[in-house]
Coordinates of C-alpha atoms and ligand atoms in Angstrom, one line a residue:
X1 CA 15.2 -5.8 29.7
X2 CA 18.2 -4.2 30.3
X3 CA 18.8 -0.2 30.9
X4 CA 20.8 0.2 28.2
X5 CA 18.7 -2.0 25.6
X6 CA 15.3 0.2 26.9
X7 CA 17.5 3.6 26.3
X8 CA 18.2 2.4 22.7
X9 CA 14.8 1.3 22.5
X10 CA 13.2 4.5 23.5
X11 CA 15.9 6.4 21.0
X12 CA 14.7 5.1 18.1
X13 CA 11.3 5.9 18.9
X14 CA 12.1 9.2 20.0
X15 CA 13.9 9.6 16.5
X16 CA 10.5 8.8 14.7
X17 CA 8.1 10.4 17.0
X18 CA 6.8 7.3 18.3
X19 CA 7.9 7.2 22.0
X20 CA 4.4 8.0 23.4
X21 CA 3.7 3.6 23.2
X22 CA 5.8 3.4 26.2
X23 CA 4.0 5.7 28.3
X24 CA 2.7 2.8 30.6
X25 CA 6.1 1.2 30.2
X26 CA 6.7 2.2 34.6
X27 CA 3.2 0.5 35.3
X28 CA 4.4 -2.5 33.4
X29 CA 5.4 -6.1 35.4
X30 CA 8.0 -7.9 33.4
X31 CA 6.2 -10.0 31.1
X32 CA 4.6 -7.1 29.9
X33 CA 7.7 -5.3 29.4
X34 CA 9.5 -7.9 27.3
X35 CA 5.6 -8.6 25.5
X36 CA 6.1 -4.7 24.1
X37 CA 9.8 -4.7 23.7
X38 CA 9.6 -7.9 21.4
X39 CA 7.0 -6.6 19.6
X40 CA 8.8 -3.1 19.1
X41 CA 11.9 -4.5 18.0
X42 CA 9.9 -6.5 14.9
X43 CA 8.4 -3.5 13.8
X44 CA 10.6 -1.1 11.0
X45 CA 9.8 2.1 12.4
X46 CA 11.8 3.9 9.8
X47 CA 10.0 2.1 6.8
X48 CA 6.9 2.6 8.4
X49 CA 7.9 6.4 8.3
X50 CA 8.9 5.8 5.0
X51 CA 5.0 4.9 3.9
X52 CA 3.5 7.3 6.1
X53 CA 5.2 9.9 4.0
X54 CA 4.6 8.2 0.8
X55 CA 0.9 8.4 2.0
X56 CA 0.5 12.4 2.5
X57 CA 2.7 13.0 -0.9
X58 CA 0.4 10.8 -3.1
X59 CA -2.2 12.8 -1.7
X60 CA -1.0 15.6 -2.8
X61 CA 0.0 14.7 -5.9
X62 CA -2.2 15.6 -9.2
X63 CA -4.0 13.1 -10.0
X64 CA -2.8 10.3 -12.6
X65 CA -4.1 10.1 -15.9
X66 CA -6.3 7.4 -16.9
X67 CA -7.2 5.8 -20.0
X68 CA -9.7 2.7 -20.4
X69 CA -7.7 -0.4 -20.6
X70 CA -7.6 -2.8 -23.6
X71 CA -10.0 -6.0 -22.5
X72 CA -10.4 -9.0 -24.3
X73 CA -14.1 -8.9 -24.5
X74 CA -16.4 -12.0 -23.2
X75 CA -18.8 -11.3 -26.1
X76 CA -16.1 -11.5 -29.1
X77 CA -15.7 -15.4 -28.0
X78 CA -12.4 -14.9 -27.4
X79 CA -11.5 -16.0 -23.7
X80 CA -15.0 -18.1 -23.5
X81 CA -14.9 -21.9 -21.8
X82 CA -15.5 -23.1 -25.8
X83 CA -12.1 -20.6 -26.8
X84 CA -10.7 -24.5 -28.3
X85 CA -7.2 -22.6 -29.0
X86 CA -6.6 -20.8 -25.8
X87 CA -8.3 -23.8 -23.7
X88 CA -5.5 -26.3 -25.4
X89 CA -2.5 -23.8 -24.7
X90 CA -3.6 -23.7 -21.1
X91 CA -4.3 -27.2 -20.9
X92 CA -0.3 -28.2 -21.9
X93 CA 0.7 -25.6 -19.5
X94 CA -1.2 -27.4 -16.8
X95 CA 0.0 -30.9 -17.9
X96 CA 3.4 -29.5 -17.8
X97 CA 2.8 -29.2 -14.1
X98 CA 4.3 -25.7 -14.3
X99 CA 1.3 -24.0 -12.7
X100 CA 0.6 -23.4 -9.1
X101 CA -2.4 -21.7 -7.3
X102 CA -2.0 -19.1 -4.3
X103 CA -5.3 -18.1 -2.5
X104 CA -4.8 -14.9 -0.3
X105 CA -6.6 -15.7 3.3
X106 CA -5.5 -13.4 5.7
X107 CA -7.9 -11.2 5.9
X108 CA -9.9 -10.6 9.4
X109 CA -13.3 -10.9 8.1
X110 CA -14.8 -8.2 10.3
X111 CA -17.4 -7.6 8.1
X112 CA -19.0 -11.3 8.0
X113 CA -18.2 -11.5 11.3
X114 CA -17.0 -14.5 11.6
X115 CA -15.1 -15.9 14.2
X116 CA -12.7 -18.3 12.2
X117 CA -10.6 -17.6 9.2
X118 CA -13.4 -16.6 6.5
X119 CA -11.8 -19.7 4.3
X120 CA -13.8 -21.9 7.3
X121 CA -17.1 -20.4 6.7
X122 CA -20.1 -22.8 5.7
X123 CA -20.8 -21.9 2.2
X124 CA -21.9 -25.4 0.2
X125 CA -25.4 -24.6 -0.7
X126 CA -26.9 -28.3 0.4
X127 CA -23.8 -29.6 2.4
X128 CA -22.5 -26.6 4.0
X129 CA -18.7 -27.3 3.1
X130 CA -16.7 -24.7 3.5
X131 CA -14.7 -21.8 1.1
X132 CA -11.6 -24.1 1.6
X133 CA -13.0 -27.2 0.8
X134 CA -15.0 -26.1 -2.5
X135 CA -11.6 -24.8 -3.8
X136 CA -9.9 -27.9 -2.6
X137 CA -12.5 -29.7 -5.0
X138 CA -11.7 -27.9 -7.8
X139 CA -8.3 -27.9 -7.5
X140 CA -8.3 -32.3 -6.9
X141 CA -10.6 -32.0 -9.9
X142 CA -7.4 -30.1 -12.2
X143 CA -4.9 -32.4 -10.8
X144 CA -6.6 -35.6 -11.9
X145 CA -8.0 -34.2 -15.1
X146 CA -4.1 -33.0 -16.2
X147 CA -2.2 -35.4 -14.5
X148 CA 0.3 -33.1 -13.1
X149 CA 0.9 -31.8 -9.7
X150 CA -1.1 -28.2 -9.0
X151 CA 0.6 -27.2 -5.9
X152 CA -1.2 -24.8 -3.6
X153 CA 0.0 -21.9 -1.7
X154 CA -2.4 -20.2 1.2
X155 CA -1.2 -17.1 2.3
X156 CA -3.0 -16.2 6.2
X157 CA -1.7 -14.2 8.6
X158 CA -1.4 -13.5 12.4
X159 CA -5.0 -13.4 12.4
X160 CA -5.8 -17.2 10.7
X161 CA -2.4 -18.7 10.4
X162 CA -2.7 -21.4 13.0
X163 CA -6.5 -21.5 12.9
X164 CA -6.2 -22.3 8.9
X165 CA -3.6 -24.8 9.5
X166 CA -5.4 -26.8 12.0
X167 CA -8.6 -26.4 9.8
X168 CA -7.0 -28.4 7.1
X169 CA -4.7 -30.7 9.0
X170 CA -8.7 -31.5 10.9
X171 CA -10.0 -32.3 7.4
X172 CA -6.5 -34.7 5.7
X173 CA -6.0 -31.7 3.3
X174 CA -9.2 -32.5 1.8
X175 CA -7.3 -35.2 0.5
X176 CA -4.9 -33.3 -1.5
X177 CA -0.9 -33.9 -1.3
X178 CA 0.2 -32.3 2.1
X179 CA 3.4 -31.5 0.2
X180 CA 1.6 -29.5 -2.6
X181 CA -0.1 -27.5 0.2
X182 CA 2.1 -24.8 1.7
X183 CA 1.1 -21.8 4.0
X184 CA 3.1 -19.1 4.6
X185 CA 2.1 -15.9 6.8
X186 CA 2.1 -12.3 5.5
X187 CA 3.5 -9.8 7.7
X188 CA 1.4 -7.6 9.7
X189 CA 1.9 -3.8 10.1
X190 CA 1.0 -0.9 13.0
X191 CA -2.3 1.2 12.8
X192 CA -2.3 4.6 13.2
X193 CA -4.2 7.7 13.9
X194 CA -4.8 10.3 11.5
X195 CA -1.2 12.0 13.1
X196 CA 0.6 8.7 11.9
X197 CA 1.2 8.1 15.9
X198 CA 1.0 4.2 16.2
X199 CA -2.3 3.2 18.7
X200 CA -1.4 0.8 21.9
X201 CA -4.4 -1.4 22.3
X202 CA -3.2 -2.7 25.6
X203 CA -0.6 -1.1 27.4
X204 CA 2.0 -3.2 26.5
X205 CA 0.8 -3.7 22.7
X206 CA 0.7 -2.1 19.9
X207 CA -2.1 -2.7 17.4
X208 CA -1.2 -4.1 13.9
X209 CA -3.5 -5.5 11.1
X210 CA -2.3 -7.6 8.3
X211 CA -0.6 -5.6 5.6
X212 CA -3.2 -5.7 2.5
X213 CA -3.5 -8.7 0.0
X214 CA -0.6 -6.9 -1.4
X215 CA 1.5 -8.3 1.5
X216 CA 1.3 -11.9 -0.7
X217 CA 4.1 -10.3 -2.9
X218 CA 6.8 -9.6 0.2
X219 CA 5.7 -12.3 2.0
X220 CA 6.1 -14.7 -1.1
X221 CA 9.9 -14.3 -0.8
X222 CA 10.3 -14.0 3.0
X223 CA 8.6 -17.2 3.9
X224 CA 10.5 -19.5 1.2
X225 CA 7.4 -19.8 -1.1
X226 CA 8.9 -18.0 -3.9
X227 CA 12.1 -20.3 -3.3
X228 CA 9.5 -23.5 -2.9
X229 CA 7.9 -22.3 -6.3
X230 CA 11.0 -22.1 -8.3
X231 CA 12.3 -25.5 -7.0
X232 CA 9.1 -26.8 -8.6
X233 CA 9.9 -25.1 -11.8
X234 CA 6.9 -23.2 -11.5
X235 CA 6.4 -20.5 -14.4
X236 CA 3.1 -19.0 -13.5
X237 CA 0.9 -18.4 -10.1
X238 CA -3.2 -18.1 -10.6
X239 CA -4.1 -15.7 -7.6
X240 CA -7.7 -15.5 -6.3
X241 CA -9.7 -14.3 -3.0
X242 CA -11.2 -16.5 -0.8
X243 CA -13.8 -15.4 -0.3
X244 CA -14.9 -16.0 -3.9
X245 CA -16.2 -19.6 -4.6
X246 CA -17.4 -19.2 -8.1
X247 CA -13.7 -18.3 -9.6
X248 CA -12.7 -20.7 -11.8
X249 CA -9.6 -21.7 -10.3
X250 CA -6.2 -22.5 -12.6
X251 CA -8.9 -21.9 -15.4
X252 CA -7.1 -23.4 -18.4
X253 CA -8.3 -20.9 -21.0
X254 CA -7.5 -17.7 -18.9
X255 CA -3.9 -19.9 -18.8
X256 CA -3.6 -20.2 -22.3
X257 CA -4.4 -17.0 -23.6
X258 CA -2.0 -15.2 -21.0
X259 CA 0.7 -17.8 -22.1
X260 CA -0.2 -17.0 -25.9
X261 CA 0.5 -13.0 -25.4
X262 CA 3.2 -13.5 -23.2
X263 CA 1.5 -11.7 -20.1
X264 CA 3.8 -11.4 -17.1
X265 CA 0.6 -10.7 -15.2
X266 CA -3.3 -11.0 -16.4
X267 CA -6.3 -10.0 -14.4
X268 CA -9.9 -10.5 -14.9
X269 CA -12.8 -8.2 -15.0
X270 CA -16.2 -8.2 -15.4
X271 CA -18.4 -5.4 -16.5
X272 CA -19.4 -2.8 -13.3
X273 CA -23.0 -3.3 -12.5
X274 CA -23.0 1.1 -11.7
X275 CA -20.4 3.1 -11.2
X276 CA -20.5 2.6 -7.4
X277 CA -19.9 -1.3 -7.2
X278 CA -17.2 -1.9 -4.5
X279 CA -14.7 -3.4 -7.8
X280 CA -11.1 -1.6 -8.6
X281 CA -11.4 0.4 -11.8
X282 CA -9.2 -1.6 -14.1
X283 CA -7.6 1.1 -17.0
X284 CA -4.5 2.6 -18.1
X285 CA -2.5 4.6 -15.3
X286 CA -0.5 6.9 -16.7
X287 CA -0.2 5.2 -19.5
X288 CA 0.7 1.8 -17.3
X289 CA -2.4 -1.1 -17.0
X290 CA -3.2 -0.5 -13.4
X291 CA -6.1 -0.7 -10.7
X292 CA -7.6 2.1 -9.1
X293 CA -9.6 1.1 -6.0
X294 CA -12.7 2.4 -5.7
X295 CA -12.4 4.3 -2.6
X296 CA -9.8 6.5 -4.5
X297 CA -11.3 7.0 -7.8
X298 CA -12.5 10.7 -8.1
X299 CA -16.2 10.7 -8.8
X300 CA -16.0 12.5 -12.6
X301 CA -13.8 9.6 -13.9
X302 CA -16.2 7.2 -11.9
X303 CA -19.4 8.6 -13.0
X304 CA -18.0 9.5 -17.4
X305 CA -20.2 7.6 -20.0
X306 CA -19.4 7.3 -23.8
X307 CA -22.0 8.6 -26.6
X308 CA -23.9 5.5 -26.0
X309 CA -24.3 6.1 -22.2
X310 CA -21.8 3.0 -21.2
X311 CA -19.5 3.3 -18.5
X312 CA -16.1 4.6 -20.1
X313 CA -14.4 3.0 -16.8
X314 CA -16.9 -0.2 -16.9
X315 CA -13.8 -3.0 -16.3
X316 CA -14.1 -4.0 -12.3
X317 CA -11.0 -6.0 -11.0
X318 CA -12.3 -9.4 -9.1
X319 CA -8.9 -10.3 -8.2
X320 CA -8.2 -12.9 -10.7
X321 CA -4.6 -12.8 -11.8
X322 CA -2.0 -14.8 -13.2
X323 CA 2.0 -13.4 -12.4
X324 CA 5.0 -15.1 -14.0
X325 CA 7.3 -16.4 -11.4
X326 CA 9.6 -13.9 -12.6
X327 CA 7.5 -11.4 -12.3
X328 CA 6.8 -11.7 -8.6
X329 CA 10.4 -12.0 -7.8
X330 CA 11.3 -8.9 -9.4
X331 CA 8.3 -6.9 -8.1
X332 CA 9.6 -8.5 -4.3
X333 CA 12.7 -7.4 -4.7
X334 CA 11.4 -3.7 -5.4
X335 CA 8.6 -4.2 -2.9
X336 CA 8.9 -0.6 -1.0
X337 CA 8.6 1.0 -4.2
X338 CA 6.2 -0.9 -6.2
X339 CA 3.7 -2.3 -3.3
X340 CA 2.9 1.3 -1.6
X341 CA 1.0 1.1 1.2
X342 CA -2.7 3.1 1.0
X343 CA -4.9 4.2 4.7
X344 CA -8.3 3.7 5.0
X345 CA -9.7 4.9 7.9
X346 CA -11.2 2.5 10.5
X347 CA -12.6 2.0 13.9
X348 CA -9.4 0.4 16.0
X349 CA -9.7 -0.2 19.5
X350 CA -7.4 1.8 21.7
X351 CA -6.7 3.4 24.7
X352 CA -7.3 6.8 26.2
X353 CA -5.0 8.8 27.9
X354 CA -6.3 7.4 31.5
X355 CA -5.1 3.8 29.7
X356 CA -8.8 2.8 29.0
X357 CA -9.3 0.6 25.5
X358 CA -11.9 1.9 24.0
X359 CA -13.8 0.4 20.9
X360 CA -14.3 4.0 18.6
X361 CA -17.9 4.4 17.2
X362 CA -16.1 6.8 14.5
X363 CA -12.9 6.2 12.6
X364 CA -9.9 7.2 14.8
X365 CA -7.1 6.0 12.5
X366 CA -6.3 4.4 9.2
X367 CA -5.1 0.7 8.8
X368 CA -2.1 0.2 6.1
X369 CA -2.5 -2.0 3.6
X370 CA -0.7 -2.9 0.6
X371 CA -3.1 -4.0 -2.9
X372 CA -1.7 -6.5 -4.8
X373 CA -2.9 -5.1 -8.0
X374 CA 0.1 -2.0 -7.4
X375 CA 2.2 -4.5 -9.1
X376 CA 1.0 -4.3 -12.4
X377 CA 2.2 -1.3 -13.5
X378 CA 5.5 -3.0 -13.3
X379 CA 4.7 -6.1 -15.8
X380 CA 6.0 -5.2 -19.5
X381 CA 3.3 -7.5 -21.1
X382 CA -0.1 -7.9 -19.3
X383 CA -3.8 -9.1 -20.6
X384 CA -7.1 -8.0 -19.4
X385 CA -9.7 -10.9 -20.0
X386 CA -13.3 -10.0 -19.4
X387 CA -15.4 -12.6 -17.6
X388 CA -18.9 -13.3 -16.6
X389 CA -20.8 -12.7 -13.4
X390 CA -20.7 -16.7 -13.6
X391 CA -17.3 -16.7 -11.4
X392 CA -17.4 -14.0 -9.3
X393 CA -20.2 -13.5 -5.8
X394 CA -17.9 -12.8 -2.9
X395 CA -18.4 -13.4 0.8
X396 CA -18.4 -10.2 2.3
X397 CA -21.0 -9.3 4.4
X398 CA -23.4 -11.1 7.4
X399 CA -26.7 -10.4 5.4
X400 CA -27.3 -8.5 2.5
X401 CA -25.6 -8.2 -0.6
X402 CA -22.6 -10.2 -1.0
X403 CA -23.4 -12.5 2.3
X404 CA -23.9 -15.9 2.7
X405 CA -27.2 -16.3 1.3
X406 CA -26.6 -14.6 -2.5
X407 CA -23.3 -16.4 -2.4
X408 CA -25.1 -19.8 -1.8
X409 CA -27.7 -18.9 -4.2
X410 CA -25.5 -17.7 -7.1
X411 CA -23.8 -21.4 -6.5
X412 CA -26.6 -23.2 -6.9
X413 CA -27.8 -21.1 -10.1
X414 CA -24.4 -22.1 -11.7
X415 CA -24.9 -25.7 -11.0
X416 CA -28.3 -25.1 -12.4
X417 CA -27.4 -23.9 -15.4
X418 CA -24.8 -27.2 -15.8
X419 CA -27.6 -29.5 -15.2
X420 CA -29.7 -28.0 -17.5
X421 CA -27.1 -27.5 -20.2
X422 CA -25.7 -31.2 -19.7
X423 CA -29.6 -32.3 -20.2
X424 CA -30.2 -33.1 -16.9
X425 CA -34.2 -32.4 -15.1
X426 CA -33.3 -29.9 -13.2
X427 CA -34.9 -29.6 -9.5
X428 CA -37.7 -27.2 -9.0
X429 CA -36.8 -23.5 -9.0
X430 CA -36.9 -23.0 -4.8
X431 CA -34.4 -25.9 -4.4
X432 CA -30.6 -25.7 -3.8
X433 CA -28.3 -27.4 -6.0
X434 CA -25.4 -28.5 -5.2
X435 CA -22.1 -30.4 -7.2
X436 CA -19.2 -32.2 -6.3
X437 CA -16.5 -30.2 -7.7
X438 CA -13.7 -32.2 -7.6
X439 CA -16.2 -34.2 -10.2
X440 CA -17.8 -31.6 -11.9
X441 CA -16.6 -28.4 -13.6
X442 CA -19.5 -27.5 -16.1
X443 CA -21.6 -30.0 -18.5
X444 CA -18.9 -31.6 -20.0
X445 CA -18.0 -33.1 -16.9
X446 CA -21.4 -34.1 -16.0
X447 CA -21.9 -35.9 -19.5
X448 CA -18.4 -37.2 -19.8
X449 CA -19.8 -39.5 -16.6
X450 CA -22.6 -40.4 -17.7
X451 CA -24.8 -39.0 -15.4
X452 CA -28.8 -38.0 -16.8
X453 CA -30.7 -38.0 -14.1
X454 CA -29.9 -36.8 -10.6
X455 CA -30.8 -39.8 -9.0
X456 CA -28.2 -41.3 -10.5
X457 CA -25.6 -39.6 -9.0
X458 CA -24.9 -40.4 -5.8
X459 CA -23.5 -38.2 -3.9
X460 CA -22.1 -35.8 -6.4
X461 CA -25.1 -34.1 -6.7
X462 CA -27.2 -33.3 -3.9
X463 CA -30.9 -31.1 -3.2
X464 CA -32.0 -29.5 -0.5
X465 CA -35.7 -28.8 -1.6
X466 CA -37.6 -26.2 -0.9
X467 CA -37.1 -22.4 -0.1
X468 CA -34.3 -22.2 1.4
X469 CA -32.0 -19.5 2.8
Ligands
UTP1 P1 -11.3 -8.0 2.0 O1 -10.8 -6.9 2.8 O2 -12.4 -7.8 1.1 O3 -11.9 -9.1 3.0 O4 -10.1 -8.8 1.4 P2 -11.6 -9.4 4.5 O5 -10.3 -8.8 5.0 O6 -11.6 -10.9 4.7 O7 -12.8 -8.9 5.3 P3 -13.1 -7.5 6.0 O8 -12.6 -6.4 5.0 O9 -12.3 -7.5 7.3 O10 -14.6 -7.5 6.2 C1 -10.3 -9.4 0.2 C2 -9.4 -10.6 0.1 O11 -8.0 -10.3 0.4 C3 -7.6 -11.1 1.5 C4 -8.8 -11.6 2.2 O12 -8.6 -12.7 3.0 C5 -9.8 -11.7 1.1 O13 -9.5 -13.0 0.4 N1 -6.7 -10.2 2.4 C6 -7.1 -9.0 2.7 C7 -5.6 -10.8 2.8 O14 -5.2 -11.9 2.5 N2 -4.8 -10.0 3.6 C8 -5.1 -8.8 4.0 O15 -4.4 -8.1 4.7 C9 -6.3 -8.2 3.5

């Protein structure tokens, strides 16, 4: 690197107070020189500056005044698989092929610790296919079903972009269009420690993390997606989580009842187990529909029950939306302002002053992240549809709650359930069940084909007796 370019380098970090990540910069040999230098020149000190201050003076602000949201309630019938009105609505849309399906994946999975991209992870109950491929299922099951093309966008980032590519391209796209499959990396952003000075984790890099599942909304319209999903004449997006199996993905009656109120973005809840469930607190924001994430929920709006001793804020957000097209162009045109970014503090390797990396046993910094739910408040119609616990048992942790084993379980009690319902003899209670789901999407599906007894069906419904883990 030339003189000149390093002086203007090391201005502009001077400028924002950031010049101490070339303090090894004399040890450096020349690769290592132009490593930190390329990386420094991709990253928008001054916006990062920008969110930094944004960060202290929310702090500081008084806090925002919530109301409970309006939901329609699971229980009313409204909203329910049988909702015949909403369900037909939703199924035109899909025929219209106007719908396409976006999974965020670029999380980093620390807490599963998984090696892979969590979409990779084993989770079939009996046939250990993984996150991917179960949605894959469902999503071949929607295409034939409607006819129509159900493009699908998977958003990863530095972390799992080329690992998810080769994943699928190993598996033929688990047989799904490669031209309706489209990845597109989210940007990642610096950590830094609790002085907002960026942390070197080598001595020529800087650490950076993926920027939040609210990245998706930038990172729509800087990778071409947003473009790609116009071409297509796509007028709405369904959004889930990977690491969710049971969502019920491009779920026609959701569809048509956001279509029928004429929602520029819908999410679904389902009722908060106890005030402390790790679930955004879905209400009214200052008058605005809006998610509070539960890390920054003060305790006495938390913890307030009504005369009958029910959660006032009971709605949890399982990051199940649908945006209008529209919608997410606007709010990524906006996206500084709309899509803050929050700091939750985390362990992030770094090095000490003698240039040591060093893995922290305590927080040392906070990692940015944007939520995708910020965007709401900027919708002028939205819908809140409750849902059941039915479609919603993340992968989130090695063992425990939330880990591979309840996720597997609460699979196999769905498919259960279906069996049962559809009139088939179930397997005994200590076996796993497991269903093809690019066959089979509830009872309707199972007695449309025929099928009354397992043995019958192949391979589209397989057992693995006993207790199993
Ligand atoms: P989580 O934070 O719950 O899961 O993100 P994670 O990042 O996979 O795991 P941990 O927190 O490191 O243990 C919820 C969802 O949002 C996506 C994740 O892939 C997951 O589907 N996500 C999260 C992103 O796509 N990008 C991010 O920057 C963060």
């Amino acid at each position: 690197m030339a003189e000149s370019q390093l002086e203007g380098l090391r201005e502009r970090l001077t400028a924002v107070g950031q010049d101490h990540v070339l303090r090894f910069w004399p040890e450096l040999d020349a690769a290592g020189r132009s490593r930190l230098a390329a990386q420094l020149e991709e990253i928008d000190f001054e916006a990062l500056g920008r969110a930094l201050a944004g960060i202290r003076a929310r702090a500081s602000a008084p806090p925002a005044s919530l109301e409970p949201a309006k939901v329609v309630r699971f229980d009313a019938g409204l909203g329910r698989p049988d909702d015949s009105a909403a369900r037909e609505r939703g199924e035109a849309l899909l025929a219209s092929g106007r719908v396409a399906v976006l999974v965020v994946a670029g999380g980093q999975a620390t807490r599963l610790g998984f090696a892979g991209p969590k979409g990779a992870y084993p989770i079939g109950p009996v046939s250990d296919r993984s996150l991917f491929e179960i949605h894959a299922q469902r999503i071949r099951r929607i295409r034939r079903r409607h006819g129509a093309p159900l493009p699908w966008y998977v958003m990863t980032s530095a972390a799992t972009h080329a690992a998810t590519r080769s994943f699928f391209a190993g598996k033929a796209h688990f047989d799904l269009p490669q031209e309706e499959v489209f990845f597109f990396s989210q940007r990642s952003v610096p950590a830094v420690d609790f002085e907002g000075r960026m942390l070197l984790d080598a001595p020529d890099h800087v650490f950076e993390s993926p920027d939040g599942h609210g990245g998706v909304i930038p990172a729509l319209a800087a990778s071409g997606a947003l473009d790609d999903l116009e071409s297509r004449g796509i007028s709405s997006v369904f959004l889930w989580q990977i690491d969710n199996p049971l969502v019920r993905i491009a779920d026609p009656v959701y569809l048509g009842l956001h279509a029928a109120v004429g929602a520029e973005a819908s999410c679904k809840v389902v009722a908060k187990r106890d005030p402390l469930e790790k679930v955004g607190h879905v209400a009214m924001v200052d008058g605005r529909l809006g998610i509070i994430e539960y890390t920054e929920i003060d305790a006495t709006h938390r913890e307030a029950r009504d005369e009958r001793g029910d959660l006032v804020y009971w709605a949890g957000g399982i990051s199940i939306y649908v945006f209008e097209t529209d919608f997410l162009r606007r709010v990524s045109a906006d996206a500084e302002r709309r899509l803050p970014f929050h700091a939750s503090p985390k362990r992030i390797p770094a090095l000490d002053r003698s240039g040591r990396r060093v893995e922290p046993i305590e927080p040392n910094g906070w990692k940015l992240e944007r939520f995708v739910f910020d965007a709401l408040p900027a919708a002028r119609t939205t819908l809140v549809v409750e849902t059941t616990r039915e479609e919603y048992s993340p992968l989130k942790n090695a063992s425990g709650s939330e880990s591979p084993e309840t996720v597997r379980r609460d699979l196999s009690t769905l498919y259960r359930r279906w069996l049962v319902e559809a009139g088939i003899e179930p397997p005994p209670e200590d076996a796993l069940i497991e269903l093809d789901q690019s066959l089979f999407d509830g009872a309707v599906d199972l007695r449309e084909r025929g099928i009354s007894r397992i043995a019958d069906s192949g391979e589209s419904i397989r057992i693995a007796s006993g207790a199993q883990s």
